[in-house]
mmCIF file of C-alpha atoms in Angstrom:
data_model
loop_
_atom_site.group_PDB
_atom_site.id
_atom_site.type_symbol
_atom_site.label_atom_id
_atom_site.label_comp_id
_atom_site.label_asym_id
_atom_site.label_seq_id
_atom_site.Cartn_x
_atom_site.Cartn_y
_atom_site.Cartn_z
ATOM 1 C CA MET A 281 11.452 19.507 4.030
ATOM 2 C CA GLN A 282 12.795 16.117 5.091
ATOM 3 C CA VAL A 283 11.156 12.891 3.925
ATOM 4 C CA LYS A 284 12.236 9.424 5.025
ATOM 5 C CA LEU A 285 10.722 6.127 3.901
ATOM 6 C CA THR A 286 11.596 2.934 5.773
ATOM 7 C CA THR A 287 10.233 -0.381 4.499
ATOM 8 C CA LEU A 288 9.623 -2.627 7.490
ATOM 9 C CA SER A 289 7.959 -5.569 5.768
ATOM 10 C CA GLU A 290 8.064 -6.938 2.236
ATOM 11 C CA ASN A 291 8.336 -10.264 0.395
ATOM 12 C CA THR A 292 12.123 -10.005 0.335
ATOM 13 C CA ALA A 293 14.665 -8.680 2.820
ATOM 14 C CA GLY A 294 17.482 -6.423 1.707
ATOM 15 C CA ARG A 295 19.866 -7.102 4.580
ATOM 16 C CA VAL A 296 20.954 -9.925 6.864
ATOM 17 C CA GLY A 297 18.941 -10.313 10.061
ATOM 18 C CA LEU A 298 15.604 -9.062 8.721
ATOM 19 C CA LEU A 299 12.519 -11.188 8.095
ATOM 20 C CA ALA A 300 10.909 -11.435 4.673
ATOM 21 C CA GLU A 301 7.159 -12.059 4.579
ATOM 22 C CA TRP A 302 4.465 -11.760 1.907
ATOM 23 C CA GLY A 303 2.918 -8.329 2.442
ATOM 24 C CA LEU A 304 3.992 -4.745 3.008
ATOM 25 C CA SER A 305 4.560 -2.138 5.714
ATOM 26 C CA VAL A 306 6.264 1.228 5.156
ATOM 27 C CA LEU A 307 7.047 3.938 7.711
ATOM 28 C CA VAL A 308 6.694 7.407 6.178
ATOM 29 C CA GLU A 309 8.313 10.320 8.032
ATOM 30 C CA VAL A 310 7.764 13.904 6.892
ATOM 31 C CA ASP A 311 9.366 16.620 9.019
ATOM 32 C CA ASN A 312 9.217 14.345 12.088
ATOM 33 C CA TYR A 313 5.542 13.388 11.601
ATOM 34 C CA LYS A 314 5.378 9.598 11.319
ATOM 35 C CA VAL A 315 2.743 7.582 9.452
ATOM 36 C CA LEU A 316 2.843 3.789 9.228
ATOM 37 C CA LEU A 317 1.295 2.500 5.998
ATOM 38 C CA ASP A 318 0.072 -1.061 6.648
ATOM 39 C CA THR A 319 1.302 -3.622 9.175
ATOM 40 C CA GLY A 320 2.364 -6.569 7.007
ATOM 41 C CA LEU A 321 1.084 -10.136 7.220
ATOM 42 C CA ASP A 322 2.169 -11.198 10.708
ATOM 43 C CA MET A 323 5.362 -10.654 12.683
ATOM 44 C CA SER A 324 7.857 -9.133 10.232
ATOM 45 C CA ALA A 325 6.979 -5.427 10.550
ATOM 46 C CA ALA A 326 7.253 -5.379 14.346
ATOM 47 C CA TYR A 327 10.314 -7.665 14.375
ATOM 48 C CA ASN A 328 12.178 -5.729 11.693
ATOM 49 C CA ALA A 329 11.386 -2.426 13.401
ATOM 50 C CA VAL A 330 13.149 -3.656 16.540
ATOM 51 C CA VAL A 331 16.140 -4.973 14.565
ATOM 52 C CA MET A 332 16.439 -1.714 12.598
ATOM 53 C CA GLY A 333 16.106 0.486 15.684
ATOM 54 C CA VAL A 334 12.815 2.005 14.515
ATOM 55 C CA ASP A 335 10.725 3.326 17.408
ATOM 56 C CA LEU A 336 7.127 2.375 16.638
ATOM 57 C CA HIS A 337 5.996 4.163 19.796
ATOM 58 C CA ALA A 338 6.789 7.408 17.955
ATOM 59 C CA VAL A 339 4.298 6.685 15.154
ATOM 60 C CA ASP A 340 1.580 9.361 15.002
ATOM 61 C CA ARG A 341 -0.948 7.647 12.720
ATOM 62 C CA ILE A 342 -1.531 4.361 10.903
ATOM 63 C CA VAL A 343 -2.992 4.244 7.379
ATOM 64 C CA LEU A 344 -4.353 1.016 5.883
ATOM 65 C CA SER A 345 -4.058 0.764 2.116
ATOM 66 C CA HIS A 346 -6.872 -1.839 1.992
ATOM 67 C CA GLY A 347 -8.388 -4.671 3.980
ATOM 68 C CA HIS A 348 -6.355 -7.679 2.863
ATOM 69 C CA ARG A 349 -4.645 -9.793 5.508
ATOM 70 C CA ASP A 350 -1.127 -9.292 4.107
ATOM 71 C CA HIS A 351 -1.462 -5.580 4.920
ATOM 72 C CA THR A 352 -3.405 -5.834 8.194
ATOM 73 C CA GLY A 353 -2.342 -9.130 9.808
ATOM 74 C CA GLY A 354 0.599 -7.658 11.718
ATOM 75 C CA PHE A 355 -1.629 -5.253 13.639
ATOM 76 C CA GLN A 356 -1.519 -7.012 17.006
ATOM 77 C CA ARG A 357 2.270 -7.377 16.973
ATOM 78 C CA VAL A 358 2.770 -3.771 15.875
ATOM 79 C CA LEU A 359 0.467 -2.548 18.646
ATOM 80 C CA SER A 360 2.322 -4.646 21.227
ATOM 81 C CA VAL A 361 5.558 -2.885 20.306
ATOM 82 C CA MET A 362 3.910 0.514 19.834
ATOM 83 C CA ARG A 363 2.351 0.514 23.328
ATOM 84 C CA LYS A 364 0.005 3.470 22.771
ATOM 85 C CA ARG A 365 -3.448 4.408 21.568
ATOM 86 C CA ILE A 366 -3.441 5.200 17.870
ATOM 87 C CA GLU A 367 -5.812 6.441 15.163
ATOM 88 C CA VAL A 368 -6.116 4.447 11.948
ATOM 89 C CA VAL A 369 -7.153 6.060 8.663
ATOM 90 C CA ALA A 370 -8.773 3.756 6.108
ATOM 91 C CA HIS A 371 -11.712 3.245 3.755
ATOM 92 C CA PRO A 372 -14.938 1.809 5.256
ATOM 93 C CA ASP A 373 -14.697 -1.278 3.007
ATOM 94 C CA ILE A 374 -11.670 -2.613 4.892
ATOM 95 C CA TRP A 375 -14.270 -4.505 6.939
ATOM 96 C CA ALA A 376 -15.882 -6.195 3.929
ATOM 97 C CA ALA A 377 -15.685 -10.002 4.059
ATOM 98 C CA LYS A 378 -12.790 -10.480 1.633
ATOM 99 C CA TYR A 379 -11.899 -13.768 -0.047
ATOM 100 C CA SER A 380 -9.295 -14.839 -2.591
ATOM 101 C CA ARG A 381 -8.569 -17.605 -5.069
ATOM 102 C CA THR A 382 -5.118 -16.223 -5.848
ATOM 103 C CA PHE A 383 -3.195 -19.096 -4.260
ATOM 104 C CA SER A 384 -5.791 -21.860 -4.445
ATOM 105 C CA ARG A 385 -8.751 -22.950 -6.548
ATOM 106 C CA ARG A 386 -10.837 -22.817 -3.407
ATOM 107 C CA GLU A 387 -11.703 -19.438 -1.965
ATOM 108 C CA GLN A 388 -9.829 -18.538 1.200
ATOM 109 C CA TYR A 389 -10.636 -15.799 3.675
ATOM 110 C CA ALA A 390 -8.289 -12.892 2.917
ATOM 111 C CA GLY A 391 -9.454 -10.106 5.228
ATOM 112 C CA PRO A 392 -8.135 -8.816 8.552
ATOM 113 C CA PRO A 393 -7.613 -11.596 11.123
ATOM 114 C CA PHE A 394 -9.019 -9.341 13.864
ATOM 115 C CA SER A 395 -12.420 -7.779 14.337
ATOM 116 C CA ARG A 396 -12.894 -4.037 14.578
ATOM 117 C CA GLU A 397 -14.082 -4.496 18.164
ATOM 118 C CA ALA A 398 -10.899 -6.348 19.113
ATOM 119 C CA LEU A 399 -8.692 -3.623 17.660
ATOM 120 C CA GLU A 400 -10.675 -0.914 19.416
ATOM 121 C CA GLY A 401 -10.220 -2.860 22.640
ATOM 122 C CA TRP A 402 -6.463 -2.699 22.057
ATOM 123 C CA GLY A 403 -6.555 1.097 21.831
ATOM 124 C CA VAL A 404 -7.243 1.685 18.131
ATOM 125 C CA SER A 405 -9.695 4.314 16.903
ATOM 126 C CA PHE A 406 -10.773 4.505 13.265
ATOM 127 C CA LYS A 407 -11.257 7.379 10.851
ATOM 128 C CA LEU A 408 -12.996 5.720 7.913
ATOM 129 C CA SER A 409 -13.462 7.815 4.802
ATOM 130 C CA LYS A 410 -14.111 7.287 1.103
ATOM 131 C CA GLU A 411 -12.626 10.721 0.437
ATOM 132 C CA PRO A 412 -8.974 11.811 0.705
ATOM 133 C CA VAL A 413 -7.869 12.508 4.287
ATOM 134 C CA TRP A 414 -5.292 15.238 4.832
ATOM 135 C CA ILE A 415 -3.156 14.027 7.718
ATOM 136 C CA THR A 416 -0.856 17.067 7.601
ATOM 137 C CA ASP A 417 -0.431 19.866 5.064
ATOM 138 C CA ASN A 418 1.945 17.593 3.136
ATOM 139 C CA ILE A 419 0.551 14.083 3.728
ATOM 140 C CA VAL A 420 -2.775 12.914 2.287
ATOM 141 C CA THR A 421 -4.493 9.635 1.451
ATOM 142 C CA THR A 422 -5.972 9.136 -2.004
ATOM 143 C CA GLY A 423 -9.365 7.957 -0.814
ATOM 144 C CA GLU A 424 -11.188 5.981 -3.519
ATOM 145 C CA ILE A 425 -9.212 5.819 -6.757
ATOM 146 C CA PRO A 426 -11.244 6.135 -9.984
ATOM 147 C CA MET A 427 -10.787 3.412 -12.606
ATOM 148 C CA GLN A 428 -10.120 5.653 -15.597
ATOM 149 C CA ASN A 429 -8.091 3.738 -18.160
ATOM 150 C CA GLU A 430 -8.894 0.592 -20.124
ATOM 151 C CA TYR A 431 -5.843 -1.508 -19.286
ATOM 152 C CA GLU A 432 -5.803 -1.542 -15.470
ATOM 153 C CA LYS A 433 -8.337 -4.040 -14.108
ATOM 154 C CA ILE A 434 -9.271 -5.458 -10.711
ATOM 155 C CA ASP A 435 -7.892 -8.959 -10.108
ATOM 156 C CA PRO A 436 -10.736 -11.409 -10.945
ATOM 157 C CA ASP A 437 -9.585 -13.827 -8.223
ATOM 158 C CA LEU A 438 -10.552 -11.422 -5.430
ATOM 159 C CA PHE A 439 -14.034 -11.485 -3.909
ATOM 160 C CA VAL A 440 -16.277 -10.216 -1.154
ATOM 161 C CA LYS A 441 -18.909 -12.381 0.502
ATOM 162 C CA GLU A 442 -22.338 -10.748 0.690
ATOM 163 C CA LYS A 443 -25.379 -12.636 2.022
ATOM 164 C CA GLY A 444 -23.440 -15.871 1.768
ATOM 165 C CA GLU A 445 -22.447 -15.401 -1.882
ATOM 166 C CA LEU A 446 -19.094 -14.457 -3.377
ATOM 167 C CA ARG A 447 -19.077 -11.424 -5.635
ATOM 168 C CA PRO A 448 -16.163 -9.732 -7.432
ATOM 169 C CA ASP A 449 -14.436 -7.305 -5.074
ATOM 170 C CA PRO A 450 -14.245 -3.813 -6.611
ATOM 171 C CA LEU A 451 -11.494 -2.996 -4.078
ATOM 172 C CA ARG A 452 -12.936 0.447 -3.435
ATOM 173 C CA ASP A 453 -10.884 0.441 -0.237
ATOM 174 C CA ASP A 454 -7.601 0.376 -2.193
ATOM 175 C CA LEU A 455 -5.782 3.630 -1.466
ATOM 176 C CA ALA A 456 -2.286 5.084 -1.394
ATOM 177 C CA LEU A 457 -0.428 7.646 0.697
ATOM 178 C CA ILE A 458 0.793 10.836 -0.980
ATOM 179 C CA VAL A 459 3.603 13.099 0.234
ATOM 180 C CA LYS A 460 4.083 16.574 -1.207
ATOM 181 C CA SER A 461 7.871 16.950 -1.190
ATOM 182 C CA ASP A 462 10.196 19.665 -2.464
ATOM 183 C CA LYS A 463 11.053 17.396 -5.409
ATOM 184 C CA GLY A 464 7.443 16.581 -6.297
ATOM 185 C CA LEU A 465 4.937 13.961 -5.235
ATOM 186 C CA ILE A 466 5.979 10.769 -3.494
ATOM 187 C CA VAL A 467 3.248 8.141 -3.845
ATOM 188 C CA VAL A 468 3.410 5.112 -1.531
ATOM 189 C CA LEU A 469 1.173 2.251 -2.660
ATOM 190 C CA GLY A 470 0.082 -0.772 -0.695
ATOM 191 C CA CYS A 471 -0.928 -3.058 -3.569
ATOM 192 C CA GLY A 472 -2.126 -0.716 -6.296
ATOM 193 C CA HIS A 473 -5.169 -2.921 -6.925
ATOM 194 C CA ARG A 474 -6.942 -0.107 -8.776
ATOM 195 C CA GLY A 475 -3.915 0.538 -10.938
ATOM 196 C CA LEU A 476 -0.528 2.223 -10.593
ATOM 197 C CA ILE A 477 -1.336 4.749 -13.322
ATOM 198 C CA ASN A 478 -4.857 5.424 -12.037
ATOM 199 C CA THR A 479 -3.323 6.072 -8.610
ATOM 200 C CA LEU A 480 -0.705 8.499 -9.928
ATOM 201 C CA HIS A 481 -3.276 10.454 -11.934
ATOM 202 C CA HIS A 482 -5.534 10.681 -8.886
ATOM 203 C CA ALA A 483 -2.616 11.856 -6.733
ATOM 204 C CA GLN A 484 -1.982 14.694 -9.178
ATOM 205 C CA LYS A 485 -5.656 15.685 -9.127
ATOM 206 C CA ILE A 486 -5.936 15.680 -5.332
ATOM 207 C CA THR A 487 -2.810 17.726 -4.713
ATOM 208 C CA GLY A 488 -2.759 19.934 -7.785
ATOM 209 C CA VAL A 489 0.901 18.959 -8.226
ATOM 210 C CA GLU A 490 1.971 17.587 -11.617
ATOM 211 C CA ARG A 491 5.545 16.556 -10.890
ATOM 212 C CA ILE A 492 5.938 13.003 -9.544
ATOM 213 C CA HIS A 493 9.298 12.369 -7.950
ATOM 214 C CA MET A 494 8.740 8.789 -6.812
ATOM 215 C CA ALA A 495 6.282 5.910 -6.698
ATOM 216 C CA ILE A 496 7.058 3.005 -4.379
ATOM 217 C CA GLY A 497 5.271 -0.062 -3.068
ATOM 218 C CA GLY A 498 3.054 -2.761 -4.504
ATOM 219 C CA THR A 499 1.966 -2.189 -8.102
ATOM 220 C CA HIS A 500 -0.080 -5.371 -8.700
ATOM 221 C CA LEU A 501 1.533 -5.945 -12.075
ATOM 222 C CA ILE A 502 2.131 -9.596 -11.204
ATOM 223 C CA HIS A 503 -0.420 -10.794 -13.793
ATOM 224 C CA ALA A 504 -0.017 -7.903 -16.257
ATOM 225 C CA SER A 505 0.156 -8.669 -19.977
ATOM 226 C CA ARG A 506 3.011 -7.295 -22.073
ATOM 227 C CA GLU A 507 0.532 -4.834 -23.576
ATOM 228 C CA GLN A 508 -0.345 -3.509 -20.127
ATOM 229 C CA MET A 509 3.335 -3.307 -19.219
ATOM 230 C CA ASP A 510 4.107 -1.309 -22.370
ATOM 231 C CA LEU A 511 1.210 1.089 -21.761
ATOM 232 C CA THR A 512 2.230 1.489 -18.117
ATOM 233 C CA ILE A 513 5.860 2.221 -18.986
ATOM 234 C CA ALA A 514 4.843 4.711 -21.676
ATOM 235 C CA GLU A 515 2.689 6.600 -19.182
ATOM 236 C CA LEU A 516 5.360 6.548 -16.478
ATOM 237 C CA ARG A 517 7.697 8.165 -19.006
ATOM 238 C CA ARG A 518 5.093 10.704 -20.104
ATOM 239 C CA LEU A 519 4.426 11.639 -16.474
ATOM 240 C CA GLY A 520 8.166 12.014 -15.904
ATOM 241 C CA VAL A 521 8.249 9.772 -12.818
ATOM 242 C CA GLU A 522 11.825 10.103 -11.604
ATOM 243 C CA LYS A 523 12.068 7.028 -9.361
ATOM 244 C CA ILE A 524 10.012 3.857 -9.087
ATOM 245 C CA GLY A 525 10.679 1.327 -6.329
ATOM 246 C CA VAL A 526 8.606 -1.830 -6.634
ATOM 247 C CA SER A 527 7.538 -4.220 -3.910
ATOM 248 C CA HIS A 528 5.325 -7.137 -2.991
ATOM 249 C CA CYS A 529 2.705 -7.854 -5.694
ATOM 250 C CA THR A 530 4.683 -6.422 -8.615
ATOM 251 C CA GLY A 531 6.078 -9.823 -9.549
ATOM 252 C CA LEU A 532 9.578 -10.642 -10.764
ATOM 253 C CA GLN A 533 8.675 -10.719 -14.449
ATOM 254 C CA ALA A 534 7.077 -7.271 -14.332
ATOM 255 C CA ALA A 535 9.938 -5.959 -12.203
ATOM 256 C CA ALA A 536 12.481 -7.242 -14.735
ATOM 257 C CA ILE A 537 10.672 -5.470 -17.569
ATOM 258 C CA LEU A 538 10.469 -2.231 -15.584
ATOM 259 C CA SER A 539 14.164 -2.464 -14.739
ATOM 260 C CA GLN A 540 15.141 -3.058 -18.348
ATOM 261 C CA GLU A 541 12.943 -0.267 -19.702
ATOM 262 C CA LEU A 542 13.393 2.374 -16.996
ATOM 263 C CA GLY A 543 17.066 1.864 -16.171
ATOM 264 C CA ASP A 544 18.469 3.844 -13.263
ATOM 265 C CA SER A 545 15.066 5.198 -12.215
ATOM 266 C CA PHE A 546 14.053 1.661 -11.150
ATOM 267 C CA PHE A 547 14.871 -0.057 -7.844
ATOM 268 C CA PHE A 548 13.624 -2.937 -5.701
ATOM 269 C CA ASN A 549 11.973 -1.663 -2.533
ATOM 270 C CA ASN A 550 12.335 -4.504 -0.037
ATOM 271 C CA ALA A 551 12.418 -4.888 3.738
ATOM 272 C CA GLY A 552 15.276 -2.799 5.084
ATOM 273 C CA THR A 553 15.213 -0.193 2.304
ATOM 274 C CA VAL A 554 15.597 3.331 3.688
ATOM 275 C CA ILE A 555 15.073 6.324 1.378
ATOM 276 C CA GLU A 556 15.714 9.928 2.302
ATOM 277 C CA VAL A 557 14.529 12.782 0.095
#
């Protein structure tokens, strides 16, 4: 089995000529089947794909990790380069009216900048499911991720607007993409809003595979306390995760702690990173 992961969009760029942009987009290729996880914030995913010689027209499916703008905002530009009709797999709550106070004291709209109708008019069809979706025999989404431990919490600065009122967003739409590889599971996270460890445990349950070769993507440890970091690192060690590549909402402080504690198993996963397993 051949697995290739190409990060098209991330907060930082790992090579000259690529754009860095807050958000994430990762192309996952498994035995020539291509799944694009997220589309980034705006132009970087499509632009970087062209620069890197990645043929987006060859993508077979798009998966959305959740409904925030920094993972959906590049849709129109990606579609313009892709030039084909495409199915998108996601949770129904991607269309909830999402708001954030992460970067401002005032709430700001944080959901997709396009309506579902507009995307469908551009050739997109949706498969919305709360349950895991098996895309191939070796690629599956997590579906809803249970909140099982005490130390991973939903960011309190994230909201949904219902009947004109803001309520805490449970981020039920937060999901990850799982690859069953010869070396074990490869778990690709968008933001990990419902917890890196919760996601890894759920991936094991869905697939029936215990060994985790790699976890990459956003881990949402940016506001994690040292206690949470210590508990997370202890569980990563117990699970025997062989590689962890962090992106986007991990935060530099959390990344530095992970690097110090995990040594050679740690790496930064930024725009331009290409991994072959």
